PDB file of C-alpha atoms in Angstrom:
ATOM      1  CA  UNK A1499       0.000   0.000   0.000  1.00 54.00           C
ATOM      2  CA  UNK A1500       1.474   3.021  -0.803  1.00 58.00           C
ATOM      3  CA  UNK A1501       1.759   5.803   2.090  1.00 60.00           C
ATOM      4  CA  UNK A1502      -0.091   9.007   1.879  1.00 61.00           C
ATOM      5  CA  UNK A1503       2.170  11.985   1.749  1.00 69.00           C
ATOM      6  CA  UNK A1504       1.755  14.824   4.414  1.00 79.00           C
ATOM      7  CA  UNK A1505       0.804  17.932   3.663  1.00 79.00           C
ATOM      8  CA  UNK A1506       2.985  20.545   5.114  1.00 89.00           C
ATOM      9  CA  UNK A1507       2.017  23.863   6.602  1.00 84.00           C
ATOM     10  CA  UNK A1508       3.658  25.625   3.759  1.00 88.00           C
ATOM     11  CA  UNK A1509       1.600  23.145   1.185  1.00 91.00           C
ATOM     12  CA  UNK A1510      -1.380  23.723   3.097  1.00 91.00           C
ATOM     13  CA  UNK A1511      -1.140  27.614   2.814  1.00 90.00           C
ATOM     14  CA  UNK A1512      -0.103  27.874  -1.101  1.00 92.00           C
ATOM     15  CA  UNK A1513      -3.259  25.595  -1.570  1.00 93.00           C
ATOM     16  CA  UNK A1514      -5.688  28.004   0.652  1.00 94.00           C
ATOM     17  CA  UNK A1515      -4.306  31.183  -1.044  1.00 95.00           C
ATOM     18  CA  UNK A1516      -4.512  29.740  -4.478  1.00 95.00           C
ATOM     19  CA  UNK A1517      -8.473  28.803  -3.565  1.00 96.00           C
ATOM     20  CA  UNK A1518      -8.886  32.282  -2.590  1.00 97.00           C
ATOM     21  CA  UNK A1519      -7.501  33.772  -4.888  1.00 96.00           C
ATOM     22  CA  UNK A1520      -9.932  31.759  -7.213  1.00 97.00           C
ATOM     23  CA  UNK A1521     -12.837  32.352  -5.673  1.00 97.00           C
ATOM     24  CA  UNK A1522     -12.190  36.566  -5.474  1.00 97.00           C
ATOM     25  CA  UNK A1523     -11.467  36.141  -9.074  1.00 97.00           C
ATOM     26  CA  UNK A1524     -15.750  35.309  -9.352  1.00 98.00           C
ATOM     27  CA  UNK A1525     -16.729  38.344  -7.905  1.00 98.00           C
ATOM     28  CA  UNK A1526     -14.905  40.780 -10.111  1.00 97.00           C
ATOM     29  CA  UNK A1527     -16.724  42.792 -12.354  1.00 96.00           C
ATOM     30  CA  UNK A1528     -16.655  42.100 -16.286  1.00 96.00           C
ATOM     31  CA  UNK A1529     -14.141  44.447 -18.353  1.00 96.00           C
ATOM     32  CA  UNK A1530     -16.984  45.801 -20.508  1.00 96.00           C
ATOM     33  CA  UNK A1531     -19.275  49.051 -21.720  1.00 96.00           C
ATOM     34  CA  UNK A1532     -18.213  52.490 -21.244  1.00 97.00           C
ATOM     35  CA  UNK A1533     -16.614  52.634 -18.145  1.00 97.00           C
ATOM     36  CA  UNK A1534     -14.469  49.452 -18.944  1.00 97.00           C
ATOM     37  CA  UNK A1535     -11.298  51.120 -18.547  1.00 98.00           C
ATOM     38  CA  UNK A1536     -12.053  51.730 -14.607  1.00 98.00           C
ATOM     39  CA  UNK A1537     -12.965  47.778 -14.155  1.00 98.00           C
ATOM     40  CA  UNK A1538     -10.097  46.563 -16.010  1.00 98.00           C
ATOM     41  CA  UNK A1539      -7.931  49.113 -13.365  1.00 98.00           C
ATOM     42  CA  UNK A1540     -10.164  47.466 -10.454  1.00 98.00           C
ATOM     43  CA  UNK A1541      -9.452  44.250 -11.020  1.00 97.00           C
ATOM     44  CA  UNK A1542      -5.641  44.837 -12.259  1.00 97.00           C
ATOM     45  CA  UNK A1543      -5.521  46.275  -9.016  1.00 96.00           C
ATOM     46  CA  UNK A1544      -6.864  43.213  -7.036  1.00 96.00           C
ATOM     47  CA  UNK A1545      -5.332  40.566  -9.692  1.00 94.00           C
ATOM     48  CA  UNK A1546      -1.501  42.179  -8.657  1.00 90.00           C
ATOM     49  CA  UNK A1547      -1.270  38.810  -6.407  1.00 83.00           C
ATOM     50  CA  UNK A1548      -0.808  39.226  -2.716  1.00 86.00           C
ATOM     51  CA  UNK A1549      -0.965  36.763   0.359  1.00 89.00           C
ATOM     52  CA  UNK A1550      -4.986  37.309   0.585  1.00 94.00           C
ATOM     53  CA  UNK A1551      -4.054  37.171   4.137  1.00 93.00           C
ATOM     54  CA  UNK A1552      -7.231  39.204   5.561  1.00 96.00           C
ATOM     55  CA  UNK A1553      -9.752  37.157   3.141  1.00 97.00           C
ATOM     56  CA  UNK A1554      -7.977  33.748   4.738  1.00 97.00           C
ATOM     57  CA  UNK A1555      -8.252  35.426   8.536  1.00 96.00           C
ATOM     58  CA  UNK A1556     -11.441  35.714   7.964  1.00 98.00           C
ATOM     59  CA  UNK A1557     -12.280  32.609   7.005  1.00 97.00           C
ATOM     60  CA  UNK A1558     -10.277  30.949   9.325  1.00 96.00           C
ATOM     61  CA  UNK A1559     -11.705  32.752  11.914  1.00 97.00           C
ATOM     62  CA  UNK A1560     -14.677  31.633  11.150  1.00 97.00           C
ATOM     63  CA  UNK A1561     -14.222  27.880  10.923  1.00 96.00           C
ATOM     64  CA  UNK A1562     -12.680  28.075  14.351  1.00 96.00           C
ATOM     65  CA  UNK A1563     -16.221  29.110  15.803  1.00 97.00           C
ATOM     66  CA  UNK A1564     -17.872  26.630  13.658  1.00 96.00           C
ATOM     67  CA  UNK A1565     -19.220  28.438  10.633  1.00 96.00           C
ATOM     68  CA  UNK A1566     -19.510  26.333   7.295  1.00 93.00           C
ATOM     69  CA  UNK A1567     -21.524  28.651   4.982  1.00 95.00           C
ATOM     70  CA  UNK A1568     -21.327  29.933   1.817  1.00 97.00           C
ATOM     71  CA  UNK A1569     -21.943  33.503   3.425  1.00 97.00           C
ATOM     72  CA  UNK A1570     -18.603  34.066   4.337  1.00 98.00           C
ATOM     73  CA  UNK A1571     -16.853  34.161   0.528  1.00 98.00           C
ATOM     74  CA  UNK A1572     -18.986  37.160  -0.147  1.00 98.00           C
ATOM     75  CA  UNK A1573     -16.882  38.993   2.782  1.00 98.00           C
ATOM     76  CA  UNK A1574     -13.883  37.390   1.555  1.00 98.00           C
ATOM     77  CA  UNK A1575     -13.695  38.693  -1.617  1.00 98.00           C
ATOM     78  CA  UNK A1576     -14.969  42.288   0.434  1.00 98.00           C
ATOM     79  CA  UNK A1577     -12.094  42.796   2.641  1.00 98.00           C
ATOM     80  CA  UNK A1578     -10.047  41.961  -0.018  1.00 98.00           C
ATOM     81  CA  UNK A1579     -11.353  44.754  -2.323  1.00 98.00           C
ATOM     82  CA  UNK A1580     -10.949  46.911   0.585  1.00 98.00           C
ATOM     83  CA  UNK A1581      -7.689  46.580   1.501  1.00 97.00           C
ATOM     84  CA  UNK A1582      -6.400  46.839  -2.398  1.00 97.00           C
ATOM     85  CA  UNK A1583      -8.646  50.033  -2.589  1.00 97.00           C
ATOM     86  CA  UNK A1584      -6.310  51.565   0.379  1.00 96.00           C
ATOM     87  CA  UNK A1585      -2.929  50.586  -1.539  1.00 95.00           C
ATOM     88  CA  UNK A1586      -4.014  52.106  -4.693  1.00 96.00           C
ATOM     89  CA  UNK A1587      -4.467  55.056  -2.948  1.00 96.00           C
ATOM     90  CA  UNK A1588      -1.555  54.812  -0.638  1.00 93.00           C
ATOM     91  CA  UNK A1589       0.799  54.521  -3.575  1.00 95.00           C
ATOM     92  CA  UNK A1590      -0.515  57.818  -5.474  1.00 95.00           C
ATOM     93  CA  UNK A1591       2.123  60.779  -5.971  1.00 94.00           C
ATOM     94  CA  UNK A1592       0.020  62.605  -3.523  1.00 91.00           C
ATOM     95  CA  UNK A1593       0.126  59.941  -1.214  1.00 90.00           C
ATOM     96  CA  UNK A1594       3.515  57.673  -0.909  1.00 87.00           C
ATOM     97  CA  UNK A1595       3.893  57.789  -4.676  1.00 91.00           C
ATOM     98  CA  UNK A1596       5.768  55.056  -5.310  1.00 90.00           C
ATOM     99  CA  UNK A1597       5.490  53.087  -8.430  1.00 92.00           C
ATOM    100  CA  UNK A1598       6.006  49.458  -7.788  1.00 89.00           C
ATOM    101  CA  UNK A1599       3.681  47.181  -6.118  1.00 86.00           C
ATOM    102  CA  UNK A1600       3.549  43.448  -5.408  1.00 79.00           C
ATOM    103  CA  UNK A1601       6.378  43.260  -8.141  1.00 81.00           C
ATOM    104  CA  UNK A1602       4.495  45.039 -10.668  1.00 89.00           C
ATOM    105  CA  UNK A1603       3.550  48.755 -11.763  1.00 95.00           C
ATOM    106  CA  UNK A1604       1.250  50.828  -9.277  1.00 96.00           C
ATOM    107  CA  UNK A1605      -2.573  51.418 -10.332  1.00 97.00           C
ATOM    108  CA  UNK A1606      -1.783  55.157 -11.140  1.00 97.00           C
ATOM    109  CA  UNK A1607       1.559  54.535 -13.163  1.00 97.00           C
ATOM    110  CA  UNK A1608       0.013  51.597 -15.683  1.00 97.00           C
ATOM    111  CA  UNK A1609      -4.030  53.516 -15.752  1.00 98.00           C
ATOM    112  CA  UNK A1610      -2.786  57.257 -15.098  1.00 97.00           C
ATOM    113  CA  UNK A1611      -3.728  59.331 -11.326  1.00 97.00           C
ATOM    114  CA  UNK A1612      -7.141  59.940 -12.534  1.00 97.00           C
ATOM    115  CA  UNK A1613      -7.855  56.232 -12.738  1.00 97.00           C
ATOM    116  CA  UNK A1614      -6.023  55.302  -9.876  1.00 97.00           C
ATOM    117  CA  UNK A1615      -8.095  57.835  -8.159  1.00 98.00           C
ATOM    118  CA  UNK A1616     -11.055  56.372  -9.252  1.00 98.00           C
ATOM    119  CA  UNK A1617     -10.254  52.270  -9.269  1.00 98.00           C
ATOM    120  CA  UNK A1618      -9.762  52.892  -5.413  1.00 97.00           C
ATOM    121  CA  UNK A1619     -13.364  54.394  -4.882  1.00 97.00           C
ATOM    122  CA  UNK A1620     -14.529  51.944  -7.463  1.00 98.00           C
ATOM    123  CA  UNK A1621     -13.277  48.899  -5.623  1.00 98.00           C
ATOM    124  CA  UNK A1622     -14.672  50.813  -1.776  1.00 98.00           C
ATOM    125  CA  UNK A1623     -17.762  51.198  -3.122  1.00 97.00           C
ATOM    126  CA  UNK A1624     -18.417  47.618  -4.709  1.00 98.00           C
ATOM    127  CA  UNK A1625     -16.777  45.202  -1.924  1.00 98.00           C
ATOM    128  CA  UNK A1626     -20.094  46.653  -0.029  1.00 98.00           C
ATOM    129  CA  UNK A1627     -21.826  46.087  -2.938  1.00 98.00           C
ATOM    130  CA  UNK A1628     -20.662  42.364  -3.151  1.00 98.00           C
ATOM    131  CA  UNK A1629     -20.694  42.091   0.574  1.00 98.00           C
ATOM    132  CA  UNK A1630     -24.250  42.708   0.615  1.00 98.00           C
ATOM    133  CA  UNK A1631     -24.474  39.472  -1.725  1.00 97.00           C
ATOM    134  CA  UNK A1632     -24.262  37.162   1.461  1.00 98.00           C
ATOM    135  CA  UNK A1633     -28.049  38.256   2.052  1.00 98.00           C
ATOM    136  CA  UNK A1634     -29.135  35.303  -0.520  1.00 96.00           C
ATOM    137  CA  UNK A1635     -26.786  33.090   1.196  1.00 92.00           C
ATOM    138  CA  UNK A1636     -27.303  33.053   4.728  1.00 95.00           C
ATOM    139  CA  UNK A1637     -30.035  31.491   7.288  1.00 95.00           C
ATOM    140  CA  UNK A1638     -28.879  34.443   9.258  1.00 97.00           C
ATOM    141  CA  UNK A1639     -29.622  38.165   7.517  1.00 98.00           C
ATOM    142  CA  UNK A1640     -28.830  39.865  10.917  1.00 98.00           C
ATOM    143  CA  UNK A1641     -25.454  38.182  10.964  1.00 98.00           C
ATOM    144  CA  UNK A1642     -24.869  39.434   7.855  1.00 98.00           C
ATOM    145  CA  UNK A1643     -26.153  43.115   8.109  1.00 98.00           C
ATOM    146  CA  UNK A1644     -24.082  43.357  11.506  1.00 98.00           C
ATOM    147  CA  UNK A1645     -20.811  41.802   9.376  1.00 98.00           C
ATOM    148  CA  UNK A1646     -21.787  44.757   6.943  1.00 98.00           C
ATOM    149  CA  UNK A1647     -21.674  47.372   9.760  1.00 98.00           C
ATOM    150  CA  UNK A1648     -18.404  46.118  10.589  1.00 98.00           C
ATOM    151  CA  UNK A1649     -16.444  46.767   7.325  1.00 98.00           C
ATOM    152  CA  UNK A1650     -17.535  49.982   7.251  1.00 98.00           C
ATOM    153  CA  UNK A1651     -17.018  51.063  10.533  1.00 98.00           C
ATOM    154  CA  UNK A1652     -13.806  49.319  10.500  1.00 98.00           C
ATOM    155  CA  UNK A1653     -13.064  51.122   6.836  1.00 98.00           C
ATOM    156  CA  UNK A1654     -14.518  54.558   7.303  1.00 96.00           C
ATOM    157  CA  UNK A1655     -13.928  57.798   9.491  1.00 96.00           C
ATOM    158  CA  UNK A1656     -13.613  55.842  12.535  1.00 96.00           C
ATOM    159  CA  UNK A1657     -11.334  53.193  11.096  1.00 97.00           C
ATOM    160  CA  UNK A1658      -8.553  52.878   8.260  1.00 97.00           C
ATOM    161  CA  UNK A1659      -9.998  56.055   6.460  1.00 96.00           C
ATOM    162  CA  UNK A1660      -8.923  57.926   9.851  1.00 97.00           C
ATOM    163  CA  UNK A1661      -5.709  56.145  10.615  1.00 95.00           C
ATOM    164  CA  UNK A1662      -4.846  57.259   6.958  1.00 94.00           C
ATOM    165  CA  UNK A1663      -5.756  60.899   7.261  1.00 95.00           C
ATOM    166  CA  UNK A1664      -3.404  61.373  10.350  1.00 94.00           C
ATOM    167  CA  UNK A1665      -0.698  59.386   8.723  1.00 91.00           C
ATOM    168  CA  UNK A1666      -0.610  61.962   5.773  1.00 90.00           C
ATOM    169  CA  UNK A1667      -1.373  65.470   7.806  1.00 91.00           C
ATOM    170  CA  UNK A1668       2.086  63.718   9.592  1.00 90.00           C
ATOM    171  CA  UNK A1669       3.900  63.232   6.553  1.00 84.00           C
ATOM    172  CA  UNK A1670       7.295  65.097   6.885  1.00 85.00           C
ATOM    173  CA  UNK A1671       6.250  65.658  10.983  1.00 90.00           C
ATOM    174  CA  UNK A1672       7.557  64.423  14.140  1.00 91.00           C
ATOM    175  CA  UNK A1673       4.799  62.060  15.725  1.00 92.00           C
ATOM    176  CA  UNK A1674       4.157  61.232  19.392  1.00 93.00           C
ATOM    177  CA  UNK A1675       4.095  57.412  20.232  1.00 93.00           C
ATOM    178  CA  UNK A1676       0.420  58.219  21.137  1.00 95.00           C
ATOM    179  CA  UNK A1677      -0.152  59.526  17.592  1.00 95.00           C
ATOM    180  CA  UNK A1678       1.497  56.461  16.282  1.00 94.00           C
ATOM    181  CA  UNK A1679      -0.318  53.751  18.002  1.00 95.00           C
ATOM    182  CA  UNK A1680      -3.803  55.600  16.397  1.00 96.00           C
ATOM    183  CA  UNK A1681      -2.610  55.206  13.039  1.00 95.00           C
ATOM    184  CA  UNK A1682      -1.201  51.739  13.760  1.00 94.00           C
ATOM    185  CA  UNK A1683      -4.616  51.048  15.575  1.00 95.00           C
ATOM    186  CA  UNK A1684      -6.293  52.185  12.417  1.00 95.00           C
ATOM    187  CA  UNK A1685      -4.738  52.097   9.380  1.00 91.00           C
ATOM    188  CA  UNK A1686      -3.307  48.653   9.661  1.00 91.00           C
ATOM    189  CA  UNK A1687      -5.327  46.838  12.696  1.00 95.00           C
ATOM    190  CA  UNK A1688      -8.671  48.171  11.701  1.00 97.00           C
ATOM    191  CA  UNK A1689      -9.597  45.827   8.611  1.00 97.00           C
ATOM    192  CA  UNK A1690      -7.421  42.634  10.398  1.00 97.00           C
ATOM    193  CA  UNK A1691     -10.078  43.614  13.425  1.00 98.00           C
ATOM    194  CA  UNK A1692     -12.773  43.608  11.029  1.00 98.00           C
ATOM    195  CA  UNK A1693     -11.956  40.421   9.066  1.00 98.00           C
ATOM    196  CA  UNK A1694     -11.589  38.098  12.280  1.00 98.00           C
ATOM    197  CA  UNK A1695     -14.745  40.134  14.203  1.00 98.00           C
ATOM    198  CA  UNK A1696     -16.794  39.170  10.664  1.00 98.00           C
ATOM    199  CA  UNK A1697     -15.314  35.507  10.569  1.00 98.00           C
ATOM    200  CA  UNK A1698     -16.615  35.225  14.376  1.00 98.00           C
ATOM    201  CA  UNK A1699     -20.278  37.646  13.811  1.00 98.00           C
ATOM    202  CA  UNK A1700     -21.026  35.250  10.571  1.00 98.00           C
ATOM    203  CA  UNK A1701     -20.416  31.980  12.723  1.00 98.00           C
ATOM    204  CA  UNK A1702     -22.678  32.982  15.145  1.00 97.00           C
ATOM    205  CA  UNK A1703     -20.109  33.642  18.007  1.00 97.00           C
ATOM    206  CA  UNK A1704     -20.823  35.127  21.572  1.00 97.00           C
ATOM    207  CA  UNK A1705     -20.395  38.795  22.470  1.00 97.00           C
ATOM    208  CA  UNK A1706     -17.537  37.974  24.730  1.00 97.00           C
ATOM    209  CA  UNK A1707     -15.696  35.653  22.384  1.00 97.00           C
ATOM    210  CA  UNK A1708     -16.067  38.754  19.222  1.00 98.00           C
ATOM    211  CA  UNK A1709     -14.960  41.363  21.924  1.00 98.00           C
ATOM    212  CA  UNK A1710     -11.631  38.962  22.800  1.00 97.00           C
ATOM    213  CA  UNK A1711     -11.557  38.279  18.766  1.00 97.00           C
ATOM    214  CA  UNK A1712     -11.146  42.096  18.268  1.00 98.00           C
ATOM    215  CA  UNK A1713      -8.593  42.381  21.007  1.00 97.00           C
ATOM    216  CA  UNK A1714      -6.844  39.086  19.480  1.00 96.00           C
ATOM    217  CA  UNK A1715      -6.560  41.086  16.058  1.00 97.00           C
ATOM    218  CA  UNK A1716      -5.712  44.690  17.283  1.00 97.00           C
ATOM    219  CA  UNK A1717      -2.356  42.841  18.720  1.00 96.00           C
ATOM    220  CA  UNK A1718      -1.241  40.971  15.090  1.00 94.00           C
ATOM    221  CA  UNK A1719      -2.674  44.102  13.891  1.00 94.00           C
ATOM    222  CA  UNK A1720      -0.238  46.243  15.805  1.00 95.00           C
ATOM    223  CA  UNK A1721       2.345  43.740  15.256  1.00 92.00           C
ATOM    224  CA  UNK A1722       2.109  43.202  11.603  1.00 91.00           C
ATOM    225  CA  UNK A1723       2.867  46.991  10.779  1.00 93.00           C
ATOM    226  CA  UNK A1724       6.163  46.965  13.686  1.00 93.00           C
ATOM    227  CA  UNK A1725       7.455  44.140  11.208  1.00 91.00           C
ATOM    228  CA  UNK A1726       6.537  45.900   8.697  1.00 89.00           C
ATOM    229  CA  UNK A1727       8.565  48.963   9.465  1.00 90.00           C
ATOM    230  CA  UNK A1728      11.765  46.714  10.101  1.00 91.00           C
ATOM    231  CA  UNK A1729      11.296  45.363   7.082  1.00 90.00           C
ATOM    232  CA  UNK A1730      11.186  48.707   4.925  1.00 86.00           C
ATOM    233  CA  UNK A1731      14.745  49.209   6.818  1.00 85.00           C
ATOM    234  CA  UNK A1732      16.099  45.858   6.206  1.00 82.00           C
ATOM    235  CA  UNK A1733      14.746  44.319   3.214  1.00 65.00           C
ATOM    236  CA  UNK A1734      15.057  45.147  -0.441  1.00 57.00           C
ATOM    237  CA  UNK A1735      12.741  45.488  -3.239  1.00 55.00           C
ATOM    238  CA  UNK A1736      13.406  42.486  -5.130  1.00 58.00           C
ATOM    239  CA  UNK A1737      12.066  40.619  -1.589  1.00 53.00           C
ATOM    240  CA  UNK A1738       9.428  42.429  -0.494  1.00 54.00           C
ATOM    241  CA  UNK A1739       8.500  43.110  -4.271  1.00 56.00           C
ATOM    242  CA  UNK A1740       7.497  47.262  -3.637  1.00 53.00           C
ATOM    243  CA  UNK A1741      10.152  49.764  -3.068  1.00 59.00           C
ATOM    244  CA  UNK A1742      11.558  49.709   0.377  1.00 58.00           C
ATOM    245  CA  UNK A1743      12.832  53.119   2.396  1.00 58.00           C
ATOM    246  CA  UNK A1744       9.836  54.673   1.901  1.00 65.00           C
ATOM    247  CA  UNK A1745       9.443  55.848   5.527  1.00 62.00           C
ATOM    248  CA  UNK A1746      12.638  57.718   5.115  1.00 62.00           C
ATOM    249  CA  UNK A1747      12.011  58.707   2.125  1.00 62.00           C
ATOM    250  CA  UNK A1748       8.847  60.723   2.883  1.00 60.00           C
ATOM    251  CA  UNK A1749      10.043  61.611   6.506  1.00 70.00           C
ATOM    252  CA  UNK A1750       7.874  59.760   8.235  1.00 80.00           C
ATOM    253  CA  UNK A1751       7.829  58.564  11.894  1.00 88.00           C
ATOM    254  CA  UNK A1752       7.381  54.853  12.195  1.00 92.00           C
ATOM    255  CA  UNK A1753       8.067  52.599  15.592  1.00 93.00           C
ATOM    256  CA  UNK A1754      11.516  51.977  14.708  1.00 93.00           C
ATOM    257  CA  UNK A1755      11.969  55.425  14.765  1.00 90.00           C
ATOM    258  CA  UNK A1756      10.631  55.749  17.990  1.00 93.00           C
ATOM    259  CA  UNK A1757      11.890  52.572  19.720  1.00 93.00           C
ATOM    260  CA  UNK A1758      15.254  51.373  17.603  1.00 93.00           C
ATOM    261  CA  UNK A1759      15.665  47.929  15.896  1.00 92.00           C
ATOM    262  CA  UNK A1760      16.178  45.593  18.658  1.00 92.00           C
ATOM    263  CA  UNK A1761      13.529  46.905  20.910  1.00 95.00           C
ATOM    264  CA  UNK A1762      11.033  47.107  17.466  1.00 94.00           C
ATOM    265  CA  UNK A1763      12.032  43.082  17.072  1.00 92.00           C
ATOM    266  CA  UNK A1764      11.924  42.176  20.833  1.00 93.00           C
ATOM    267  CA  UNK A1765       8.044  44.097  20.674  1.00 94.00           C
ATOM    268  CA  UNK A1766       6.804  42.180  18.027  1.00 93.00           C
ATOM    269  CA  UNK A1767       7.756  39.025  19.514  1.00 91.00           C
ATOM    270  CA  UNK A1768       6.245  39.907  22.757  1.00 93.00           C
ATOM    271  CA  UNK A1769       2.733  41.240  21.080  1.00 93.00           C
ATOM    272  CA  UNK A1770       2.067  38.191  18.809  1.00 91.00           C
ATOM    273  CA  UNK A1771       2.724  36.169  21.930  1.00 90.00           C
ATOM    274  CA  UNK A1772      -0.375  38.002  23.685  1.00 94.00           C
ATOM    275  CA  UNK A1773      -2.115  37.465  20.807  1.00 93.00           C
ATOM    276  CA  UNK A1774      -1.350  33.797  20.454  1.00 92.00           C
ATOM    277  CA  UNK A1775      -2.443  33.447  24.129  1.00 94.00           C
ATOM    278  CA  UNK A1776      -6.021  35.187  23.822  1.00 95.00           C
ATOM    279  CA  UNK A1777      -6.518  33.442  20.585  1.00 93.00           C
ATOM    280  CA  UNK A1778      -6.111  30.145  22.519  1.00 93.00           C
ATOM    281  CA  UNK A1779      -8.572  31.231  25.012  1.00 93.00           C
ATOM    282  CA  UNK A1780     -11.193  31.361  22.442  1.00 93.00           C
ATOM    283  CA  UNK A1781     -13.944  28.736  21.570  1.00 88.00           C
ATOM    284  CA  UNK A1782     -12.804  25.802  19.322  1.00 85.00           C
ATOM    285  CA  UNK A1783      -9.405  25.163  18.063  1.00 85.00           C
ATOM    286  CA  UNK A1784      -7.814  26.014  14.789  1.00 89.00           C
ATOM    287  CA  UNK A1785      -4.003  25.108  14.807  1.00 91.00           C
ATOM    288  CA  UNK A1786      -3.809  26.526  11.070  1.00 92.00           C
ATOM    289  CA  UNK A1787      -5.306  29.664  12.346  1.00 92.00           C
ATOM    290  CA  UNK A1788      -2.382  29.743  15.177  1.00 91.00           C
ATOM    291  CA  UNK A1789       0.121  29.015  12.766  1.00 91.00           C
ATOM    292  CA  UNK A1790      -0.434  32.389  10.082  1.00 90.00           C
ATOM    293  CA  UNK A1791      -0.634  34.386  12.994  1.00 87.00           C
ATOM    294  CA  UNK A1792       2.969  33.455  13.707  1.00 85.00           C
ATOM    295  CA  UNK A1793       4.206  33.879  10.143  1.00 85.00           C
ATOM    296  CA  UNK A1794       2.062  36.616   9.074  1.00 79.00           C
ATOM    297  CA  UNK A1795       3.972  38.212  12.296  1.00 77.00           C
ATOM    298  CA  UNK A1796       7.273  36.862  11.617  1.00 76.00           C
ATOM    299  CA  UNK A1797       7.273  36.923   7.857  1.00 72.00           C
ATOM    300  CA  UNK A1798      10.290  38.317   5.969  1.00 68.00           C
ATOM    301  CA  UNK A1799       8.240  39.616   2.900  1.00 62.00           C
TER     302      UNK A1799
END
């Protein structure tokens, strides 16, 4: 008989991104009529590859509380439109204007600034549009409309929106650590908050388990952009596959600033920690779940 070969954790990963990436792919709008050139700059936008690593929080998240739906690939392909809507912005000249991203040329630089411009509100305003879509899906229509007030709040004024406009009014300023942590809190943590608080809302989870699921996500949120931060000092381009430097380059302050290199590595390790320990204290067990925590934390690209 001949054995079964294990699947690694690395195996297992490349297999789930590859299935989201798939199943975003279906929710794209077609590249036709008038205003064709603004889809095809959408979904060039969203097609520039990526880890999909909110869409597969969010789904893991939701497995762990027990959720096996089809009303959570709506939201998948949502948060995913989201959070490619905020880097087409964030790489515009009037933003960090940089011209490579995820290997490739930026939105603005292939499509022109006006497109850009407008394939970032484009992509905002249809992930809603598409997230609404779990409505035929679902036994549940208040899980989904409270999912739905979720990504926005966690997208708007009082999420990444506002994390955003302090980072830029900072631009070329010094910024308090207290300044810093809001952005951090926003700009980054805010849609990783609302990806594992949606996985946990659509699955039917307690209050108390989506309060400690938000807490569990502002940490890898928090985290995530620390590492991030090292690595735009210590990685290159060809690696991280977008131009690196660009917190120096546009003056801006950033933890490592603030705290040096060793004390920005010996934080991160000490957050994700936390977060690895509330996560355990949650409902249910996902070790997979555990496991991109730690490397989305840890990663070197």
């Amino acid at each position: 008989m001949k054995a079964v070969k294990k699947v690694t954790w690395k195996e297992e990963l490349a297999a789930k991104t590859l299935r989201i990436e798939e199943l975003i792919k279906t929710y794209l709008p077609k590249e036709k009529g008038f205003q064709k050139t603004i889809v095809q700059a959408s979904n060039y936008s969203v097609c520039a590859g990526g880890k999909r690593l909110r869409p597969m929080l969010m789904e893991e998240t939701y497995r762990l509380f027990g959720g096996d739906g089809p009303e959570i690939f709506p939201f998948m392909a949502a948060i995913e439109m989201i959070h490619t809507s905020s880097l087409v912005h964030d790489d515009l000249p009037c933003m960090d204007n940089d011209e490579y991203r995820r290997g490739r040329k930026t939105t603005w630089v292939e499509f022109g600034y006006d497109m850009a411009v407008l394939a970032g509100d484009a992509l905002l305003t249809f992930a809603f549009e598409t997230a609404a879509g779990a409505f035929s899906d679902t036994r549940h229509p208040e899980r989904v409309g409270r999912a739905i007030q979720i990504l926005a709040g966690k997208t708007g004024m009082y999420g990444m929106i506002g994390g955003q406009t302090v980072d830029v009014e900072m631009t070329e300023k010094p910024m308090t650590e207290e300044q810093l942590d809001f952005v951090y809190r926003l700009k980054t943590g805010a849609l990783l908050e609302a990806s594992m608080m949606i996985g946990a809302v659509l699955a039917g989870a307690d209050e108390e388990s989506i309060k400690q699921t938000e807490y569990a996500a502002s940490l890898v949120g928090m985290a995530f952009q620390i590492q991030d931060d090292i690595l735009d000092l210590t990685s290159t381009t060809e690696i991280l596959g977008k131009p690196v430097g660009s917190d120096e380059k546009n003056q801006k302050t950033t933890y490592v600033t603030l705290h040096g290199l060793e004390q920005s590595r010996s934080d991160v390790e000490k957050i994700s920690r936390k977060a690895i320990e509330v996560l355990k204290g949650l409902p249910g067990e996902n070790e997979f779940l555990l496991q991109l925590i730690q490397m989305l934390i840890t990663r070197e690209k």
